[in-house]
Structure formats: C-alpha cells, structure tokens
Short mmCIF file of C-alpha atoms in Angstrom, two decimals:
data_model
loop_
_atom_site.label_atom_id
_atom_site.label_comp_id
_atom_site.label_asym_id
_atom_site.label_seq_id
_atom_site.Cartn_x
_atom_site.Cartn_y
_atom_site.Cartn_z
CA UNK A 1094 37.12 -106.29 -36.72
CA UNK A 1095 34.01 -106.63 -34.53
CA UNK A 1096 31.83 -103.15 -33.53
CA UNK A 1097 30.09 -103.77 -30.47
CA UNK A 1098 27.62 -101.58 -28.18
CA UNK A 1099 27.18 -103.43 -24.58
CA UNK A 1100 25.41 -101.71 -21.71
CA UNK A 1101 25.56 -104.31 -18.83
CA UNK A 1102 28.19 -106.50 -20.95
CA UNK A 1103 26.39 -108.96 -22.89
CA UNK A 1104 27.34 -108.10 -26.13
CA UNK A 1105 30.90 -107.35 -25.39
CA UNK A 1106 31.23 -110.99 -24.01
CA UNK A 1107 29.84 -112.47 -27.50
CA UNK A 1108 32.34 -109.44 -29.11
CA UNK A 1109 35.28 -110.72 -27.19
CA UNK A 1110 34.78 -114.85 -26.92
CA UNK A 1111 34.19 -114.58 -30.95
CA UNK A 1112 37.12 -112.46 -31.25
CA UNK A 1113 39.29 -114.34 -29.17
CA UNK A 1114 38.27 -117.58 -31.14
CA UNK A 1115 39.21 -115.91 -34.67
CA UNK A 1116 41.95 -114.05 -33.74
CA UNK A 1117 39.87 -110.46 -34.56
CA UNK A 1118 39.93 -107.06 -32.53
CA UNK A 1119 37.02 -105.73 -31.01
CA UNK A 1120 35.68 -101.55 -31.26
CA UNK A 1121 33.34 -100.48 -28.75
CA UNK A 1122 31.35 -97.96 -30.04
CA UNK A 1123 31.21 -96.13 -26.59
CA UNK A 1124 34.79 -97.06 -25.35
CA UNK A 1125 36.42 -93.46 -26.44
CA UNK A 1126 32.97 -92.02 -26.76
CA UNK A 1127 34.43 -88.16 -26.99
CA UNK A 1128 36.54 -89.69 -29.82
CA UNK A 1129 34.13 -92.15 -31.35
CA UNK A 1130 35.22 -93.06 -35.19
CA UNK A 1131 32.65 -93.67 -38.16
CA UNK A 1132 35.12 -94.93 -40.44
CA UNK A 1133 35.74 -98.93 -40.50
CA UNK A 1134 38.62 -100.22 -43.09
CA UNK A 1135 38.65 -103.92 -43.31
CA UNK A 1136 41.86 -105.24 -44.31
CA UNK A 1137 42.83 -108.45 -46.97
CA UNK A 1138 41.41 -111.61 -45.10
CA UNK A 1139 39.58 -109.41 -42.44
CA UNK A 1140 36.01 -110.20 -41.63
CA UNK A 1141 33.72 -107.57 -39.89
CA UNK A 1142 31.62 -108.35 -36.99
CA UNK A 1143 28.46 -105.83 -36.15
CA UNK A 1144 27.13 -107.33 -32.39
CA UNK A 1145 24.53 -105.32 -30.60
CA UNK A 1146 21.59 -105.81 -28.13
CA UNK A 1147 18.22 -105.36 -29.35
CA UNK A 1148 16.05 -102.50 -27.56
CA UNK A 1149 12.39 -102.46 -27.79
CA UNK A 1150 12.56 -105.00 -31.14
CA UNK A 1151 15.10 -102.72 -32.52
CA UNK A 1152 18.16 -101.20 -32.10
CA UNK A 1153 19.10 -99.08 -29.39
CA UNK A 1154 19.25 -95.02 -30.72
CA UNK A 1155 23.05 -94.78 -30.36
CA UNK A 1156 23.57 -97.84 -32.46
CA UNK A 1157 20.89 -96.10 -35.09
CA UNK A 1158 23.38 -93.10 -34.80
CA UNK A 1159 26.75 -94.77 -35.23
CA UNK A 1160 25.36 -96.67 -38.21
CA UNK A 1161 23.84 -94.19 -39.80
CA UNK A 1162 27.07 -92.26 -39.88
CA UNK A 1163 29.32 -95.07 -40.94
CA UNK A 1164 31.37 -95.49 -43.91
CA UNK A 1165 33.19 -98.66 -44.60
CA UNK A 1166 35.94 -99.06 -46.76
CA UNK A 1167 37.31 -102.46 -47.67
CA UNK A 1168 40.85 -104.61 -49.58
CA UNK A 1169 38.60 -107.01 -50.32
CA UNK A 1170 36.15 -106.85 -52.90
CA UNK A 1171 33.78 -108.70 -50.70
CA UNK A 1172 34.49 -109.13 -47.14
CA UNK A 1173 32.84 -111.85 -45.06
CA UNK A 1174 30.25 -109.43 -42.88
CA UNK A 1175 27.94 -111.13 -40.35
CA UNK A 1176 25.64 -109.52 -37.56
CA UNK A 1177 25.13 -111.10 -34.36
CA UNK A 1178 21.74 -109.51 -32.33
CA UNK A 1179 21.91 -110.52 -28.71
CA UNK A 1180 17.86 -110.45 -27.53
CA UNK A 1181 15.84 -111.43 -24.02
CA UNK A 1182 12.57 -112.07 -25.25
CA UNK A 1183 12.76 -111.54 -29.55
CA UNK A 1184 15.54 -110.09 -31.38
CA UNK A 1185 12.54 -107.82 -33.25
CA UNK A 1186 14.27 -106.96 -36.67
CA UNK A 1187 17.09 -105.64 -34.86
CA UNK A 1188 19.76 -107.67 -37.54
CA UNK A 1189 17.10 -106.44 -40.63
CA UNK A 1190 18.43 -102.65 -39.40
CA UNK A 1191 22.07 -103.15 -39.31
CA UNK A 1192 21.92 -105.13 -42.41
CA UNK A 1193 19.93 -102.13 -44.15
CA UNK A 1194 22.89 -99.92 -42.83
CA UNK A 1195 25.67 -102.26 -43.83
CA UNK A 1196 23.69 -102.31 -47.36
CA UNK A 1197 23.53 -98.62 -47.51
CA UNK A 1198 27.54 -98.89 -47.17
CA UNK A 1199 27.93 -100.78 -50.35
CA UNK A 1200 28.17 -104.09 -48.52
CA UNK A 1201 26.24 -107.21 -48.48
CA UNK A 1202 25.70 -109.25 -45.37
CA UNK A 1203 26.84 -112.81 -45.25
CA UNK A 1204 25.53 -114.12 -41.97
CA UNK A 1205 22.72 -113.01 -39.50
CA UNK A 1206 22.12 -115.08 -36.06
CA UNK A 1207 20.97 -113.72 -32.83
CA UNK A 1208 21.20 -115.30 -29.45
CA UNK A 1209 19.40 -114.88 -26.30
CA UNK A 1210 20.99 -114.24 -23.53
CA UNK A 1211 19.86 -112.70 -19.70
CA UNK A 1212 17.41 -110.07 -20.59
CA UNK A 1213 18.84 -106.32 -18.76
CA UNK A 1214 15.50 -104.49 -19.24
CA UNK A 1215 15.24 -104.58 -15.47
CA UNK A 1216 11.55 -102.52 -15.54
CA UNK A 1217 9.77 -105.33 -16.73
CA UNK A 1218 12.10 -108.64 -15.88
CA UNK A 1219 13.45 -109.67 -12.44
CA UNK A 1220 17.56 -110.77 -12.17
CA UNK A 1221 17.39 -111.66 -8.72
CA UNK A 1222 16.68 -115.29 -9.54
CA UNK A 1223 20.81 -116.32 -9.65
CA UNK A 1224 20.26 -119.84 -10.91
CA UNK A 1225 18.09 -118.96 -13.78
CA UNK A 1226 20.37 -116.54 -14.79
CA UNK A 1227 23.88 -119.05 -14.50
CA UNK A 1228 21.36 -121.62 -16.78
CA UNK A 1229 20.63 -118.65 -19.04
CA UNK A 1230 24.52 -117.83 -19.53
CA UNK A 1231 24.64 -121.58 -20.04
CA UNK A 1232 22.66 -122.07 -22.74
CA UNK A 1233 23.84 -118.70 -24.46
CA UNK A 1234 27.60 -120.26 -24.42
CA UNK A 1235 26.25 -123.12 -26.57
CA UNK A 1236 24.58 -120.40 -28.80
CA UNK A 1237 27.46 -118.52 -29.02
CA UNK A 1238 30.19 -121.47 -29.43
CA UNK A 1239 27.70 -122.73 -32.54
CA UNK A 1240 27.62 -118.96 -34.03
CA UNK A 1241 31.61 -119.38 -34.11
CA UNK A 1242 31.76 -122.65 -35.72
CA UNK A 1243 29.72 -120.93 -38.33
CA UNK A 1244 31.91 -117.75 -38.61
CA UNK A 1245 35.06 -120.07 -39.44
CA UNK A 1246 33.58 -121.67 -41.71
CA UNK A 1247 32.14 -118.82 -43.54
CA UNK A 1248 29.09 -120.08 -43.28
CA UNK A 1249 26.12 -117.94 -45.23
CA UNK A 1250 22.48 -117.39 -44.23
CA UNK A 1251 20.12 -116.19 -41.20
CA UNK A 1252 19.84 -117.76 -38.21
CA UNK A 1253 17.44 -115.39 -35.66
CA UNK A 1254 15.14 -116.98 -34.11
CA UNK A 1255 11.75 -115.07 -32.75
CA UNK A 1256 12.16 -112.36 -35.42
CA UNK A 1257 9.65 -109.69 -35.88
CA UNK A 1258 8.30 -108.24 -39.32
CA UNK A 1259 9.79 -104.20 -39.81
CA UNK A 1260 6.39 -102.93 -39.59
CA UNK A 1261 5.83 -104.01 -35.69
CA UNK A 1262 9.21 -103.32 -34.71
CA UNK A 1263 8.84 -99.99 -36.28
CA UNK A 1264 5.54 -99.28 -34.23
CA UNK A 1265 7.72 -100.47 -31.12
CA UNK A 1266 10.19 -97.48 -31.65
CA UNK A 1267 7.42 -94.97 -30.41
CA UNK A 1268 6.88 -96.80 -27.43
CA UNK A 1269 10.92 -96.64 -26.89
CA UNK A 1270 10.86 -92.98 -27.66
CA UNK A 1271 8.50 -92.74 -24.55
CA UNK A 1272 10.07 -95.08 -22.12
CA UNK A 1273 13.60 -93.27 -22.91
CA UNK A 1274 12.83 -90.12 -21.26
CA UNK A 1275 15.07 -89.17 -18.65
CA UNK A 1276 12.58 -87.81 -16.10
CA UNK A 1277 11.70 -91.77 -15.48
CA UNK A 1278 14.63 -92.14 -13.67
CA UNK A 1279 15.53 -90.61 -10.43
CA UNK A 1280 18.15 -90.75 -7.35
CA UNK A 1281 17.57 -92.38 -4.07
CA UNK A 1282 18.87 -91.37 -0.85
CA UNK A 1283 21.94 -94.13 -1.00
CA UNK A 1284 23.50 -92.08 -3.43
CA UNK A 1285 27.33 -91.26 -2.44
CA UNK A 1286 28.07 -89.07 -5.59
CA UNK A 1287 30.92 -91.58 -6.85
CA UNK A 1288 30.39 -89.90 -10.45
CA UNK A 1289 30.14 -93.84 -11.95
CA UNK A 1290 27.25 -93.38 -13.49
CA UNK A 1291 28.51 -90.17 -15.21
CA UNK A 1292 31.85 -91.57 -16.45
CA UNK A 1293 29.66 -94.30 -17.36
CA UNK A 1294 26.80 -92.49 -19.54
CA UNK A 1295 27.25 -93.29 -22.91
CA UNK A 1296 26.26 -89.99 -24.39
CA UNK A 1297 27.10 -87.71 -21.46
CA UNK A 1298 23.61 -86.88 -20.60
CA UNK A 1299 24.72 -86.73 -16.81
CA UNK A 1300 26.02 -84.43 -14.91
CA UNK A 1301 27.10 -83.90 -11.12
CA UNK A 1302 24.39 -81.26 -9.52
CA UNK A 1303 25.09 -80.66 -5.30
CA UNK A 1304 26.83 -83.65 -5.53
CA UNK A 1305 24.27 -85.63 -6.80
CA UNK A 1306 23.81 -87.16 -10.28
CA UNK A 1307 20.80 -85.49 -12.73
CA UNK A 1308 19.72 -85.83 -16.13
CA UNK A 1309 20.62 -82.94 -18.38
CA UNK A 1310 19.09 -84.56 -21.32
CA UNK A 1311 15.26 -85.17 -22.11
CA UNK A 1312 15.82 -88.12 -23.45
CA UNK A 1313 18.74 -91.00 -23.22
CA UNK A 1314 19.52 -94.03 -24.57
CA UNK A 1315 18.06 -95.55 -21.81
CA UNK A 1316 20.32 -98.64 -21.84
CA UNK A 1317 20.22 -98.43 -17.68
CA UNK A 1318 23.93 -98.94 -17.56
CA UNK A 1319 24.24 -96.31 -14.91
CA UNK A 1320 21.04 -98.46 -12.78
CA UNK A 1321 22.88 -101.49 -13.54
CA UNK A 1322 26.68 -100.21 -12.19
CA UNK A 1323 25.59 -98.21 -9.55
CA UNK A 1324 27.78 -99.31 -6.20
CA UNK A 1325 24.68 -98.34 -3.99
CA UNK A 1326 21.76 -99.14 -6.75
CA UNK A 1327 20.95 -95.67 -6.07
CA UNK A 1328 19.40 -95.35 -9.34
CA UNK A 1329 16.12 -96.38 -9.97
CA UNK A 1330 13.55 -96.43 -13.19
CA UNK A 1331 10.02 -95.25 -11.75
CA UNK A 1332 9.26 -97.38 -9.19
CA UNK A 1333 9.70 -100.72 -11.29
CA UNK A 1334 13.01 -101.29 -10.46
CA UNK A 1335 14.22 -101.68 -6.85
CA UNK A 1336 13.07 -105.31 -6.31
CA UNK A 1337 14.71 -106.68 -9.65
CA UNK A 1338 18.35 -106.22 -8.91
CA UNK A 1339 21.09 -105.36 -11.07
CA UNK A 1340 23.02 -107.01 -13.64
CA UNK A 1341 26.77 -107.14 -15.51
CA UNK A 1342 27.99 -109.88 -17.26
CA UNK A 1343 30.09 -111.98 -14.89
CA UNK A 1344 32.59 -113.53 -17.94
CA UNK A 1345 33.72 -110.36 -19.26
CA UNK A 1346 36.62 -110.33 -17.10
CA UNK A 1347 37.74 -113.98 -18.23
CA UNK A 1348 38.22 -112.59 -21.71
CA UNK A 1349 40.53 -109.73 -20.75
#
C-alpha cells in the first residue's frame, strides 16, 4: 500500500511508477475525498508507502489532517514502512513529520528519501521554461528509479537531501498559515464556469456563485491545483502568477 497526496501530479507519478515496480496499490488521500478512510491494514508481506509533497518545509495541512487521524493496523509484527518527500527547493522536515505520525501509530520507519522534482509553487517559481522542466523530470526519474532499487531491497536509513532542522520548518508553518488564505486568489475574466476547479478542490472550499467560482473558506490548502487545472488559467494567486504558467505532471497518464 502507498498513501499519496498530489496536487499537480508529482507525487502520484512517484506513488504509481514505485507501485507499478513492486507490484503495490496506491490510496489517494483526496481521490474519494467525501469518503476519505483513516484506517490502513497492511497485510503479511505488505510494505506501506507514505509519498507527499512538501509545502512551505513541511507538510501540506490536509496531509497534517489525514495523519493525525490515522490508525494503522498491521499482520506483520513489523512491516517494511518508508516515506518518500517529493521537494522543489528543500524537503524542510517534511519526512521528520510523517515519521513522528507513523511513530505515534506504533510503527517505526524503515526508510526516508526525498526527491526533487519540478517545483508547483507557481507564486514564486516560473514553469514556462519547457526544457528545464523535461531535464528536471529527467533527473527526478533517476532519483526515483534509485529510491526503488532501495525499496526491493529493503534497504534501511535516510536519504533527504537539503533537510531542514524542526525548529525552522516549524517557524515556516506561520508563514504558510498566511499565504493559505483564500482571499489571495481571485477569478479573471476568462473564466467559463466549467466547475473544474470545484470538482477539483480537495476540501470543497469552492463553490459555484453567478456562475463563477468563489472561495467559501478563509483559508485552503492552498495546493493551487484549481490554478494549475484551470482550462482558461482563469485563476490567479495575487498578481504573482499569470506570467509563470501552469503545471501537471505529463507521465501520469503512462502509468494508468
């Protein structure tokens, strides 16, 4: 079993290329998100998989939530558990959280790795440059491909690279609690009221108002996957955002 969150697709590549690999199933976290389950049995010879992006040197607040509910039950006395922390600029102590979760559980964590891949976070980075991005994907297929060698073999220890110590990526939550607010996002004039950003919204904080999407939440996740899978990139954070394009993982598709 591998529990994934993916906004834009990153992570559920890494879920679904390691699953694929070692013959695993994947959970999305925000697949049946009306339905979403906190219970995780791991069967005899199962291993468990926790893959997530890191937000803000942390972990994004719906993977805080999912994990904080969870309750894992297992055949095996102890289960080979790694967490994979997919990162842009540092992985923070993203993998230090879910490992304090997975602890909390009753479970200890085998293998940690993270691997950078094309960083979504659109308000500060630009993904208009095509080529960089392909060479980024690149280079995050070796990363991934080694991560899976490891896996089979069972391999134990951490491999992140450009951690953080807790304390900083603690201090970056507040500045994450600001940037999350809903009323830094807003609708342009493109907008055709498609509703894909609504069906898209992992925690249903939009809604349809004179045919036009608004935010009925103060705050959201704020992992832009309704900026990102917008048709008309009507959808826009401040006015940091027009000129940096939009992003989904291109390879998802491959692993259907």
């Amino acid at each position: 079993m591998i529990i994934y969150f993916s906004a834009t697709g990153n992570s559920q590549y890494v879920s679904k290329k390691i699953a694929k690999e070692i013959n695993e199933k994947t959970y999305s976290i925000i697949e049946n998100k009306n339905t979403r389950k906190y219970h995780i049995h791991i069967e005899k010879d199962e291993t468990l998989g926790v893959v997530i992006p890191t937000y803000f040197w942390g972990l994004p607040t719906i993977v805080e939530e999912y994990l904080s509910k969870l309750t894992i039950t297992s055949e095996n006395k102890n289960p080979y558990i790694y967490i994979i922390t997919t990162y842009g600029t540092t992985p923070g102590y993203s993998a230090g959280y879910v490992k304090e979760h997975l602890n909390r559980c009753g479970y200890k964590v085998n293998l940690q790795a993270s691997i950078k891949m094309v960083d979504t976070w659109t308000v500060m980075f630009d993904l208009t440059g095509k080529e960089k991005i392909k060479q980024q994907t690149i280079e995050s297929d070796k990363e991934i491909d080694t991560i899976i060698t490891r896996i089979k073999n069972r391999n134990q220890g951490k491999y992140v690279a450009r951690k953080i110590p807790k304390f900083i990526s603690n201090m970056a939550q507040l500045w994450y609690d600001r940037s999350r607010k809903t009323k830094n996002l807003h609708i342009t004039k493109t907008c055709t009221g498609c509703k894909k950003c609504i069906n898209n919204c992992p925690i249903n904080a939009i809604t349809l108002v004179n045919n036009k999407p608004s935010w009925q939440k103060e705050y959201c996740v704020m992992c832009l996957r309704c900026l990102h899978i917008c048709p008309t990139f009507s959808i826009q954070y401040n006015n940091k955002t027009q000129k940096h394009g939009q992003y989904i993982n291109p390879y998802i598709k491959k692993l259907d």
